[in-house]
Coordinates of C-alpha atoms and ligand atoms in Angstrom, one line a residue:
X1 CA -21.6 -36.2 103.1
X2 CA -22.1 -32.6 103.5
X3 CA -23.1 -31.6 100.3
X4 CA -23.0 -27.7 98.5
X5 CA -26.1 -25.9 97.7
X6 CA -24.0 -23.1 96.3
X7 CA -20.7 -23.8 94.1
X8 CA -17.7 -23.2 96.0
X9 CA -15.8 -20.0 95.7
X10 CA -13.5 -20.2 92.4
X11 CA -10.0 -20.1 93.4
X12 CA -8.7 -18.4 90.3
X13 CA -6.5 -15.2 89.7
X14 CA -6.8 -15.8 86.1
X15 CA -6.4 -12.5 84.0
X16 CA -8.9 -14.1 81.4
X17 CA -12.6 -13.2 82.1
X18 CA -13.3 -15.6 79.6
X19 CA -12.0 -18.4 81.2
X20 CA -13.0 -17.5 84.6
X21 CA -16.8 -16.9 83.6
X22 CA -16.8 -20.3 81.8
X23 CA -15.5 -22.0 85.0
X24 CA -18.0 -20.5 87.0
X25 CA -20.6 -21.6 84.9
X26 CA -19.7 -25.0 84.7
X27 CA -19.4 -24.8 88.6
X28 CA -22.8 -23.5 88.7
X29 CA -24.1 -26.5 86.5
X30 CA -22.3 -29.0 88.0
X31 CA -22.2 -28.3 91.8
X32 CA -18.8 -29.6 92.9
X33 CA -17.1 -29.8 96.6
X34 CA -14.1 -27.8 95.5
X35 CA -12.3 -26.4 92.6
X36 CA -8.8 -27.0 91.8
X37 CA -6.5 -25.2 89.0
X38 CA -4.1 -27.6 88.2
X39 CA -0.6 -26.2 88.0
X40 CA 0.9 -29.2 86.3
X41 CA 3.5 -29.3 88.9
X42 CA 5.4 -32.7 90.1
X43 CA 4.1 -32.2 93.5
X44 CA 0.5 -31.8 92.3
X45 CA 0.9 -35.0 90.4
X46 CA 2.3 -36.8 93.8
X47 CA -0.2 -35.5 95.8
X48 CA -3.0 -37.1 93.3
X49 CA -1.3 -39.9 93.2
X50 CA -1.2 -40.3 96.9
X51 CA -5.1 -39.4 97.2
X52 CA -6.1 -41.9 94.5
X53 CA -3.9 -44.8 96.1
X54 CA -6.1 -43.9 99.6
X55 CA -9.1 -44.1 97.9
X56 CA -8.2 -47.5 96.0
X57 CA -8.4 -45.6 92.6
X58 CA -4.7 -46.5 91.8
X59 CA -2.6 -49.4 93.3
X60 CA 1.1 -49.3 93.5
X61 CA 3.0 -51.8 91.3
X62 CA 6.3 -53.4 92.7
X63 CA 8.5 -50.4 93.7
X64 CA 11.9 -52.3 93.1
X65 CA 11.6 -53.7 89.3
X66 CA 8.6 -50.9 88.4
X67 CA 9.4 -47.5 90.4
X68 CA 6.5 -44.9 90.3
X69 CA 4.6 -47.3 88.4
X70 CA 0.4 -47.4 89.0
X71 CA -2.3 -49.3 88.1
X72 CA -5.6 -48.2 87.8
X73 CA -8.6 -50.5 86.6
X74 CA -11.5 -49.0 85.2
X75 CA -14.8 -50.2 85.0
X76 CA -15.2 -53.6 82.9
X77 CA -18.0 -51.7 80.7
X78 CA -15.4 -48.7 80.3
X79 CA -12.7 -49.9 78.7
X80 CA -12.6 -48.5 75.2
X81 CA -13.4 -45.6 72.7
X82 CA -17.4 -45.6 71.8
X83 CA -17.5 -44.4 68.3
X84 CA -21.3 -45.0 68.2
X85 CA -21.9 -42.9 70.9
X86 CA -19.1 -39.8 69.6
X87 CA -21.2 -37.1 67.9
X88 CA -20.1 -34.0 65.8
X89 CA -22.5 -31.1 66.4
X90 CA -22.9 -28.9 63.4
X91 CA -25.9 -26.6 62.5
X92 CA -25.9 -28.5 59.0
X93 CA -26.0 -32.5 59.0
X94 CA -23.8 -32.2 55.9
X95 CA -21.0 -30.3 57.4
X96 CA -20.2 -33.3 59.7
X97 CA -20.8 -35.7 56.7
X98 CA -21.7 -39.4 56.3
X99 CA -18.7 -40.0 58.7
X100 CA -20.0 -38.8 61.7
X101 CA -23.1 -39.0 64.1
X102 CA -24.5 -35.8 64.2
X103 CA -27.0 -33.8 66.4
X104 CA -27.9 -30.3 66.1
X105 CA -25.6 -28.2 68.5
X106 CA -28.8 -27.0 70.4
X107 CA -29.9 -30.5 71.0
X108 CA -26.6 -31.7 72.0
X109 CA -26.0 -29.3 74.7
X110 CA -29.3 -29.9 76.2
X111 CA -28.6 -33.7 76.2
X112 CA -25.1 -32.9 77.9
X113 CA -26.2 -30.1 80.4
X114 CA -28.9 -32.2 81.6
X115 CA -26.2 -35.1 82.5
X116 CA -23.7 -32.8 83.7
X117 CA -26.6 -31.2 86.4
X118 CA -25.1 -31.7 89.5
X119 CA -22.8 -34.6 88.4
X120 CA -19.6 -33.2 90.5
X121 CA -21.8 -33.1 93.8
X122 CA -19.4 -34.2 96.5
X123 CA -16.6 -34.3 94.1
X124 CA -13.6 -31.5 93.2
X125 CA -13.7 -30.2 90.2
X126 CA -10.2 -29.7 88.3
X127 CA -8.9 -27.2 85.7
X128 CA -6.7 -28.3 83.5
X129 CA -4.6 -25.8 81.4
X130 CA -2.9 -27.9 78.6
X131 CA -1.5 -26.9 75.5
X132 CA -1.1 -29.4 72.6
X133 CA 2.1 -29.2 70.7
X134 CA 5.4 -27.0 72.3
X135 CA 4.3 -24.3 74.3
X136 CA 6.7 -22.1 72.5
X137 CA 5.3 -23.4 68.9
X138 CA 3.0 -21.0 66.4
X139 CA 1.8 -24.6 65.4
X140 CA 0.3 -25.6 69.0
X141 CA -3.4 -24.9 70.3
X142 CA -4.3 -25.0 73.7
X143 CA -7.3 -25.9 75.6
X144 CA -8.6 -26.3 79.3
X145 CA -10.5 -29.3 80.1
X146 CA -12.4 -29.3 83.2
X147 CA -13.0 -32.8 84.9
X148 CA -13.9 -34.4 88.2
X149 CA -11.2 -37.1 87.4
X150 CA -7.8 -37.3 89.1
X151 CA -6.8 -40.0 87.0
X152 CA -7.6 -37.9 83.9
X153 CA -5.6 -35.0 85.8
X154 CA -2.5 -37.4 86.0
X155 CA -2.8 -38.6 82.5
X156 CA -3.1 -35.3 81.3
X157 CA 0.0 -34.3 83.3
X158 CA 1.7 -37.0 80.8
X159 CA 0.1 -36.5 77.8
X160 CA 0.3 -32.8 77.2
X161 CA 2.1 -29.7 78.0
X162 CA -0.1 -29.0 81.1
X163 CA -0.4 -26.2 83.6
X164 CA 1.0 -22.8 84.5
X165 CA 2.9 -21.8 80.9
X166 CA 0.0 -23.3 79.2
X167 CA -2.2 -21.2 81.2
X168 CA -0.2 -18.3 80.3
X169 CA -0.3 -19.1 76.6
X170 CA -4.3 -19.2 76.9
X171 CA -4.3 -16.0 78.8
X172 CA -2.0 -14.2 76.3
X173 CA -3.9 -15.7 73.4
X174 CA -7.6 -15.3 74.4
X175 CA -8.6 -18.2 72.0
X176 CA -8.6 -21.8 73.9
X177 CA -10.2 -25.5 73.4
X178 CA -13.2 -26.1 76.3
X179 CA -13.3 -29.8 77.4
X180 CA -15.9 -30.3 80.1
X181 CA -15.6 -33.9 81.5
X182 CA -17.3 -36.1 84.0
X183 CA -17.0 -39.9 84.6
X184 CA -20.9 -39.9 85.8
X185 CA -22.0 -42.9 87.0
X186 CA -20.5 -45.3 84.0
X187 CA -23.8 -46.0 82.9
X188 CA -23.2 -46.9 78.9
X189 CA -26.7 -45.7 78.5
X190 CA -26.0 -42.3 79.8
X191 CA -22.5 -41.8 77.9
X192 CA -21.8 -39.6 75.0
X193 CA -18.7 -37.9 73.7
X194 CA -19.8 -34.5 71.8
X195 CA -17.8 -32.2 69.6
X196 CA -18.9 -28.8 68.8
X197 CA -16.4 -27.7 66.5
X198 CA -17.6 -23.8 65.7
X199 CA -17.4 -23.5 69.2
X200 CA -14.3 -25.3 69.8
X201 CA -15.8 -27.1 72.7
X202 CA -16.3 -30.9 73.7
X203 CA -18.7 -32.5 76.3
X204 CA -17.8 -35.7 77.4
X205 CA -19.6 -37.5 80.3
X206 CA -20.2 -41.4 81.1
X207 CA -16.7 -42.8 80.6
X208 CA -13.3 -42.5 82.6
X209 CA -11.3 -44.3 80.2
X210 CA -8.7 -42.9 77.5
X211 CA -9.8 -40.9 74.3
X212 CA -13.4 -40.8 75.6
X213 CA -11.6 -38.6 78.7
X214 CA -8.5 -37.4 78.2
X215 CA -9.9 -34.6 76.1
X216 CA -6.2 -33.2 74.8
X217 CA -6.2 -36.3 72.4
X218 CA -8.7 -37.7 70.0
X219 CA -11.0 -35.0 71.2
X220 CA -9.5 -31.8 70.9
X221 CA -6.1 -32.9 68.7
X222 CA -8.0 -34.8 66.1
X223 CA -11.9 -34.1 66.0
X224 CA -11.6 -30.2 67.1
X225 CA -8.4 -29.6 65.1
X226 CA -9.3 -31.1 62.3
X227 CA -12.1 -28.7 62.0
X228 CA -10.3 -25.9 62.8
X229 CA -7.0 -27.2 60.6
X230 CA -9.1 -27.1 57.9
X231 CA -10.6 -23.1 58.3
X232 CA -6.8 -22.1 59.0
X233 CA -5.0 -24.0 56.2
X234 CA -3.2 -26.8 58.3
X235 CA -4.1 -30.7 58.5
X236 CA -4.7 -32.7 62.1
X237 CA -3.7 -36.4 61.3
X238 CA -3.7 -39.6 62.7
X239 CA 0.0 -40.3 62.2
X240 CA 3.3 -41.4 63.7
X241 CA 6.3 -39.2 63.3
X242 CA 9.4 -40.5 62.9
X243 CA 13.0 -39.6 62.0
X244 CA 15.4 -42.3 60.3
X245 CA 19.1 -41.7 60.4
X246 CA 21.2 -43.1 58.0
X247 CA 24.9 -44.4 58.8
X248 CA 26.2 -41.4 57.3
X249 CA 24.2 -39.0 59.7
X250 CA 21.5 -38.0 57.0
X251 CA 17.9 -37.6 58.9
X252 CA 14.9 -38.2 57.0
X253 CA 11.3 -37.1 58.7
X254 CA 8.2 -39.4 57.9
X255 CA 5.0 -39.2 58.9
X256 CA 2.6 -42.8 58.9
X257 CA -1.1 -43.3 59.2
X258 CA -2.3 -46.1 60.0
X259 CA -5.8 -47.3 61.5
X260 CA -5.9 -48.4 64.9
X261 CA -3.9 -51.5 65.6
X262 CA -1.6 -51.4 62.6
X263 CA 1.4 -50.9 64.9
X264 CA 2.1 -47.3 65.0
X265 CA 3.8 -47.2 68.2
X266 CA 5.7 -49.9 67.1
X267 CA 6.8 -48.6 63.8
X268 CA 7.0 -44.9 65.5
X269 CA 10.2 -46.3 68.1
X270 CA 11.8 -49.2 66.1
X271 CA 14.8 -50.8 66.8
X272 CA 16.9 -51.1 63.8
X273 CA 17.8 -55.1 63.5
X274 CA 21.8 -56.0 63.4
X275 CA 21.6 -56.5 59.8
X276 CA 21.0 -52.6 59.4
X277 CA 24.5 -51.2 60.9
X278 CA 24.5 -47.5 61.3
X279 CA 20.8 -46.7 61.1
X280 CA 18.7 -45.1 63.7
X281 CA 15.3 -44.2 64.3
X282 CA 14.3 -41.2 66.5
X283 CA 10.8 -41.2 67.7
X284 CA 8.7 -37.7 67.2
X285 CA 5.3 -38.8 68.1
X286 CA 3.4 -42.6 68.0
X287 CA -0.3 -41.2 67.1
X288 CA -1.0 -37.7 65.9
X289 CA 0.9 -35.3 63.6
X290 CA -0.2 -31.7 62.9
X291 CA 1.0 -30.6 59.7
X292 CA 1.5 -26.9 58.3
X293 CA 3.2 -25.5 55.2
X294 CA 6.2 -23.1 56.3
X295 CA 6.8 -19.8 54.8
X296 CA 9.0 -21.9 52.2
X297 CA 6.1 -24.2 51.3
X298 CA 7.8 -26.8 53.1
X299 CA 5.2 -29.2 55.1
X300 CA 6.3 -29.4 58.9
X301 CA 5.1 -31.5 61.5
X302 CA 4.7 -31.3 65.1
X303 CA 3.4 -33.9 67.9
X304 CA 0.8 -32.3 69.9
X305 CA 1.0 -34.7 72.4
X306 CA 3.9 -35.4 75.0
X307 CA 3.3 -38.6 75.8
X308 CA 2.1 -41.7 74.9
X309 CA -1.2 -44.2 75.5
X310 CA -0.3 -47.4 74.0
X311 CA -1.6 -50.7 74.1
X312 CA 0.4 -53.3 76.6
X313 CA -0.4 -56.9 75.4
X314 CA 1.9 -57.9 72.7
X315 CA 4.7 -55.4 73.9
X316 CA 8.0 -57.2 74.6
X317 CA 11.9 -57.1 74.0
X318 CA 10.9 -58.5 70.6
X319 CA 8.2 -56.3 69.4
X320 CA 9.0 -53.1 70.7
X321 CA 12.2 -53.1 72.7
X322 CA 12.1 -49.3 73.5
X323 CA 8.2 -49.5 74.5
X324 CA 9.0 -52.3 76.6
X325 CA 12.0 -50.3 78.4
X326 CA 10.4 -47.4 78.8
X327 CA 7.2 -48.7 81.0
X328 CA 9.6 -50.0 83.4
X329 CA 9.4 -47.0 85.5
X330 CA 6.8 -43.8 85.8
X331 CA 4.3 -45.6 84.0
X332 CA 0.4 -45.5 84.6
X333 CA -0.7 -48.7 83.6
X334 CA -4.6 -49.4 83.1
X335 CA -6.3 -52.9 83.0
X336 CA -3.7 -55.0 83.0
X337 CA -3.1 -58.2 85.3
X338 CA -0.5 -58.8 88.2
X339 CA 1.9 -61.0 89.1
X340 CA 2.1 -62.3 92.8
X341 CA 5.1 -59.7 93.5
X342 CA 2.8 -57.3 91.9
X343 CA 4.1 -56.5 88.7
X344 CA 2.2 -55.7 85.8
X345 CA 1.7 -58.7 83.8
X346 CA 0.0 -58.9 80.4
X347 CA -0.4 -61.3 77.1
X348 CA 3.1 -62.1 75.0
X349 CA 5.0 -60.2 78.4
X350 CA 7.1 -63.2 78.1
X351 CA 8.3 -62.8 81.9
X352 CA 6.4 -63.7 85.0
X353 CA 2.7 -65.5 85.6
X354 CA -0.6 -63.7 86.4
X355 CA -2.3 -64.1 89.7
X356 CA -5.0 -61.6 89.4
X357 CA -6.5 -60.5 86.2
X358 CA -7.6 -56.8 85.0
X359 CA -10.8 -57.0 87.0
X360 CA -8.7 -57.5 90.2
X361 CA -10.1 -61.1 90.2
X362 CA -7.7 -64.0 90.9
X363 CA -6.6 -65.9 87.9
X364 CA -5.2 -69.1 87.1
X365 CA -3.5 -69.2 83.3
X366 CA -3.8 -72.9 83.4
X367 CA -7.8 -72.5 83.8
X368 CA -8.1 -69.4 82.5
X369 CA -10.6 -68.7 79.4
X370 CA -9.7 -65.0 79.0
X371 CA -6.4 -63.1 78.8
X372 CA -5.3 -61.9 81.9
X373 CA -4.8 -58.3 80.7
X374 CA -7.7 -56.5 78.9
X375 CA -7.0 -56.4 75.2
X376 CA -7.1 -52.7 75.3
X377 CA -4.9 -52.3 78.3
X378 CA -3.1 -49.3 78.3
X379 CA 0.4 -48.1 79.2
X380 CA 0.8 -44.1 80.0
X381 CA 4.0 -43.0 79.9
X382 CA 6.2 -39.5 79.0
X383 CA 7.7 -39.4 75.7
X384 CA 10.8 -38.7 77.6
X385 CA 10.8 -42.1 78.7
X386 CA 11.3 -43.8 75.4
X387 CA 15.2 -44.4 74.8
X388 CA 15.1 -43.5 71.3
X389 CA 13.1 -40.2 71.8
X390 CA 14.0 -37.2 69.3
X391 CA 14.8 -33.8 70.9
X392 CA 13.3 -32.3 68.2
X393 CA 9.7 -33.4 69.2
X394 CA 10.1 -30.3 71.4
X395 CA 11.6 -27.9 68.6
X396 CA 8.4 -25.1 68.1
X397 CA 9.5 -25.3 64.3
X398 CA 8.7 -29.1 64.2
X399 CA 10.4 -31.4 61.5
X400 CA 10.7 -31.1 57.9
X401 CA 8.5 -34.0 55.9
X402 CA 9.9 -36.0 53.4
X403 CA 7.1 -38.7 53.0
X404 CA 3.6 -39.5 53.9
X405 CA 2.7 -43.3 54.4
X406 CA -0.5 -44.7 54.4
X407 CA -1.0 -48.5 55.4
X408 CA -3.5 -50.9 56.4
X409 CA -3.4 -54.4 57.5
X410 CA -4.7 -56.6 54.6
X411 CA -4.0 -59.8 54.0
X412 CA -4.2 -59.5 50.4
X413 CA -4.3 -57.1 47.4
X414 CA -2.0 -54.5 49.1
X415 CA 1.8 -54.9 48.4
X416 CA 4.5 -54.5 50.5
X417 CA 4.9 -50.7 49.3
X418 CA 4.0 -48.4 46.5
X419 CA 4.4 -44.7 46.0
X420 CA 1.6 -42.7 44.5
X421 CA 2.0 -41.0 41.0
X422 CA 1.7 -37.5 42.3
X423 CA -0.1 -35.8 45.3
X424 CA -3.8 -35.8 43.8
X425 CA -3.2 -39.6 43.5
X426 CA -1.8 -39.6 46.7
X427 CA -4.6 -38.5 48.2
X428 CA -6.8 -40.9 46.5
X429 CA -4.6 -43.6 48.0
X430 CA -5.2 -42.0 51.5
X431 CA -8.8 -41.7 50.8
X432 CA -8.7 -45.9 49.7
X433 CA -7.2 -47.0 53.3
X434 CA -8.6 -49.7 54.4
X435 CA -7.8 -52.5 57.2
X436 CA -8.8 -55.8 58.6
X437 CA -10.4 -55.6 62.3
X438 CA -8.2 -57.3 64.8
X439 CA -9.4 -59.5 68.1
X440 CA -8.6 -56.5 70.0
X441 CA -11.4 -54.8 68.3
X442 CA -15.6 -55.4 69.0
X443 CA -17.1 -57.5 66.5
X444 CA -16.2 -59.9 64.1
X445 CA -12.6 -60.7 63.3
X446 CA -10.6 -60.1 59.6
X447 CA -13.6 -57.8 58.1
X448 CA -12.0 -55.0 55.8
X449 CA -13.3 -51.6 56.9
X450 CA -12.6 -48.4 54.7
X451 CA -10.7 -46.1 57.3
X452 CA -9.9 -42.8 54.6
X453 CA -6.6 -41.7 55.9
X454 CA -6.9 -43.8 59.0
X455 CA -9.1 -40.9 60.4
X456 CA -12.5 -42.5 59.9
X457 CA -12.9 -42.2 64.0
X458 CA -11.4 -38.9 64.3
X459 CA -12.2 -36.5 61.3
X460 CA -14.1 -33.6 62.8
X461 CA -16.4 -32.7 59.6
X462 CA -17.3 -34.5 56.0
X463 CA -15.1 -36.5 54.6
X464 CA -15.3 -35.1 51.2
X465 CA -14.9 -31.7 52.3
X466 CA -11.6 -33.3 54.2
X467 CA -10.4 -34.7 50.9
X468 CA -10.9 -31.1 49.1
X469 CA -8.8 -29.6 52.0
X470 CA -6.0 -32.2 51.1
X471 CA -5.9 -31.7 47.5
X472 CA -5.8 -27.9 48.0
X473 CA -2.0 -28.3 49.3
X474 CA -1.3 -29.0 45.9
X475 CA -2.2 -25.5 44.8
X476 CA -0.3 -23.6 47.7
X477 CA 3.4 -25.3 47.0
X478 CA 5.7 -27.4 44.9
X479 CA 7.5 -28.7 47.7
X480 CA 4.9 -31.1 48.6
X481 CA 6.2 -34.9 50.6
X482 CA 6.1 -37.9 48.4
X483 CA 3.0 -40.2 49.0
X484 CA 3.4 -44.1 49.8
X485 CA 1.1 -47.1 51.0
X486 CA 2.5 -49.9 53.0
X487 CA 1.5 -53.1 54.1
X488 CA 3.4 -55.3 56.8
X489 CA 0.4 -58.0 56.7
X490 CA 0.2 -59.6 53.5
X491 CA -0.3 -63.4 54.1
X492 CA 0.2 -66.7 51.9
X493 CA -2.7 -69.0 51.4
X494 CA -1.8 -70.5 54.7
X495 CA -2.0 -67.6 56.7
X496 CA 1.6 -67.3 57.2
X497 CA 2.9 -63.6 57.1
X498 CA 4.9 -62.9 53.8
X499 CA 7.2 -60.3 55.9
X500 CA 8.7 -60.4 58.6
X501 CA 7.7 -57.0 60.1
X502 CA 9.1 -55.0 63.1
X503 CA 12.4 -54.1 62.7
X504 CA 12.6 -55.3 59.5
X505 CA 10.4 -52.7 58.4
X506 CA 13.3 -50.4 58.1
X507 CA 14.3 -51.8 54.9
X508 CA 10.9 -50.9 53.3
X509 CA 11.5 -47.2 55.1
X510 CA 15.0 -46.8 53.4
X511 CA 13.2 -48.0 49.8
X512 CA 10.9 -45.0 50.8
X513 CA 13.8 -42.7 51.4
X514 CA 15.7 -44.2 48.2
X515 CA 12.7 -43.2 46.0
X516 CA 12.4 -39.3 47.9
X517 CA 16.2 -38.9 47.2
X518 CA 15.6 -39.8 43.6
X519 CA 18.5 -42.6 44.0
X520 CA 16.3 -45.6 42.6
X521 CA 13.9 -46.5 40.0
X522 CA 10.6 -48.0 40.4
X523 CA 7.9 -49.7 37.7
X524 CA 5.0 -47.2 36.8
X525 CA 1.9 -49.2 37.2
X526 CA -2.1 -48.2 37.3
X527 CA -2.1 -48.2 40.9
X528 CA 1.4 -46.2 41.5
X529 CA 5.2 -46.9 41.3
X530 CA 6.1 -50.3 42.8
X531 CA 9.6 -51.3 43.8
X532 CA 12.2 -53.4 41.6
X533 CA 12.4 -56.3 44.1
X534 CA 16.2 -56.3 44.1
X535 CA 16.0 -52.3 45.3
X536 CA 14.5 -53.9 48.8
X537 CA 17.3 -54.7 50.8
X538 CA 16.7 -58.5 52.0
X539 CA 20.4 -59.8 53.0
X540 CA 20.3 -62.0 56.0
X541 CA 16.5 -62.6 56.0
X542 CA 15.0 -65.8 55.3
X543 CA 12.5 -64.6 52.4
X544 CA 12.5 -66.5 48.8
X545 CA 12.2 -64.7 45.4
X546 CA 8.7 -65.9 45.0
X547 CA 7.8 -64.3 48.0
X548 CA 9.5 -60.4 47.2
X549 CA 7.8 -61.0 44.0
X550 CA 4.5 -61.9 45.5
X551 CA 5.1 -58.6 47.8
X552 CA 5.8 -56.3 45.2
X553 CA 3.6 -57.3 42.2
X554 CA -0.2 -56.7 41.9
X555 CA -3.0 -58.8 40.6
X556 CA -5.0 -57.1 38.2
X557 CA -8.3 -58.8 38.8
X558 CA -8.2 -58.5 42.4
X559 CA -7.0 -54.4 42.2
X560 CA -10.2 -54.0 39.6
X561 CA -12.4 -55.1 42.3
X562 CA -10.5 -53.1 44.8
X563 CA -10.8 -49.8 42.8
X564 CA -14.3 -50.4 41.8
X565 CA -15.2 -51.1 45.8
X566 CA -13.1 -47.6 46.4
X567 CA -15.3 -45.7 43.7
X568 CA -18.5 -47.2 45.6
X569 CA -17.3 -45.7 48.8
X570 CA -16.1 -42.4 47.3
X571 CA -19.7 -42.3 45.5
X572 CA -21.3 -42.8 48.8
X573 CA -20.2 -39.0 49.9
X574 CA -22.5 -37.8 46.7
X575 CA -22.0 -34.2 45.7
X576 CA -19.9 -33.2 47.8
X577 CA -17.0 -35.6 46.7
X578 CA -14.1 -33.6 44.6
X579 CA -14.4 -34.2 41.1
X580 CA -10.7 -34.3 40.8
X581 CA -11.2 -37.2 43.3
X582 CA -13.3 -38.8 41.2
X583 CA -11.2 -38.4 37.8
X584 CA -8.0 -39.6 39.9
X585 CA -10.4 -43.0 40.8
X586 CA -11.5 -43.3 37.2
X587 CA -8.1 -43.0 35.9
X588 CA -6.5 -46.1 38.0
X589 CA -9.7 -48.3 37.0
X590 CA -9.3 -47.0 33.1
X591 CA -5.4 -48.1 33.1
X592 CA -6.1 -51.2 35.2
X593 CA -8.6 -52.2 32.5
X594 CA -6.5 -51.4 29.9
X595 CA -3.2 -53.2 31.3
X596 CA -2.6 -56.8 29.9
Ligands
LIG1 O1 -8.1 -43.4 73.2 C1 -8.8 -44.6 73.2 O2 -9.3 -44.8 74.5 C2 -7.8 -45.9 73.1 S1 -7.7 -46.1 71.4 C3 -6.2 -45.0 71.1 C4 -5.2 -44.8 72.1 C5 -4.1 -44.4 72.0 C6 -3.8 -44.1 70.7 N1 -4.8 -44.3 69.4 C7 -6.0 -45.0 69.8 C8 -6.6 -45.4 68.8 O3 -7.7 -45.7 68.8 O4 -6.6 -45.0 67.4
LIG2 MN1 -4.7 -43.6 67.2

């Protein structure tokens, strides 16, 4: 193969010198064969797909039943985010906090530059301008990802507003997040995801998968954006955004933060059950929300993404009909199995039989010891494919948020739903979020982990400072949304779920909306307001009064332990922990101790 000794001519005609200089510097370091500035056009997408079909990076799926759908199989050692290899590089370690792996910025750059040295030899370097959020929104922020992976380019085209319009905005603003990515040798020993929040930059090497490589998503829209949001007075959160429309045509917008593997995508695009006639759910986003106060003090949300990178296994007509329908065309599948007629296959799909697994090996369900699709296999699809897509996802002003909902996967302790007493207490409820690990995760199943605001893997700075930032919103407006906590995953002693979940969760959202509208009462308890069981509509559900009682009451003894454990966790943040948060925790502990 012919290899260049000098970097190729940079074909850009960008007006932004800082951008041209950076691209030149990256080319000088990484030595690509060619440089391609992405336009974001459909033609460019089709050309890249053709190239990847030719070199085997992609495979066409059944063109009749899955038109324009492609399969990518990643390296078997490169199938998930790598939290232990993800770093936040700040001058002072305390700024990254105990919640992040840390390295001094100079060491981080030295480590990464050594890996990037000559890494793109013989390859094309793609320059991807992208905008997180509608291109015409004041709340959006832009970035440039440089990558040697065409798979990343086609995924970024779906997941972000990518190409010429984004480049024009970057040239107008002069400010952008710099993301540099190379798939490298896919050696887990030479894999790092580094963030340099003070420089608004990201360097990722050694993985071609999802959040490690699509730098607009977790790296930019959460880790870098959360840091930037703190200095600029907004919030970048791991939250879905949905609109619930009543039979009378009133839509209430809700943002929900649940840890990974708690069903955010399912809730975001839920189909109301037949028992809830006239109700509609509209999807604004399934993973990330950027929240800003407008000039009237109203909290507004945009979804910085334009597509979904969702877990495939478990998706079927019952669990998530909208997702099931939207991935029947124009979707990229990563690490699923295949049927004999070239359809994608995954566990609980309910139709078809796999004959090839996610590693491209022959597969026989009768003798197989492992699933055909990887448990973390993914679809990438445009949000516009979703039958419940809200066109307000493109509104530059975003949507007004009436309720923030935290939640986790807890087989015991957490009731079905409760409301925080006020904003400060709500911040404590968010800081105390915990969830049980599932089979889709590495490690033991069923272990409870604290995941404050569902941001443990994604907060780009010290959680103690992040909680102070959340608390500071209370001084800026008197129109903050109410804060709630939900738990769809309570079990009885036999391990049976107490609540049916899925579309029936609308019943709980309706209680939340009624509370926001001041239409119903609730019981004040030390942990917040609990529903009167009769205020949650259970018509046509096979659920007993005892079960509803269990779902809407708390056990004082276990909550005394829970609040003590939250207190211990908060204390681990030391001197930076905001006093107000500690006081809130102590108040709940005291009230529980006093309660009979
Ligand atoms: O990004 C990945 O590599 C997979 S993890 C993921 C993907 C989409 C949305 N959320 C997550 C998550 O872990 O929260
Ligand atoms: Mn997520």
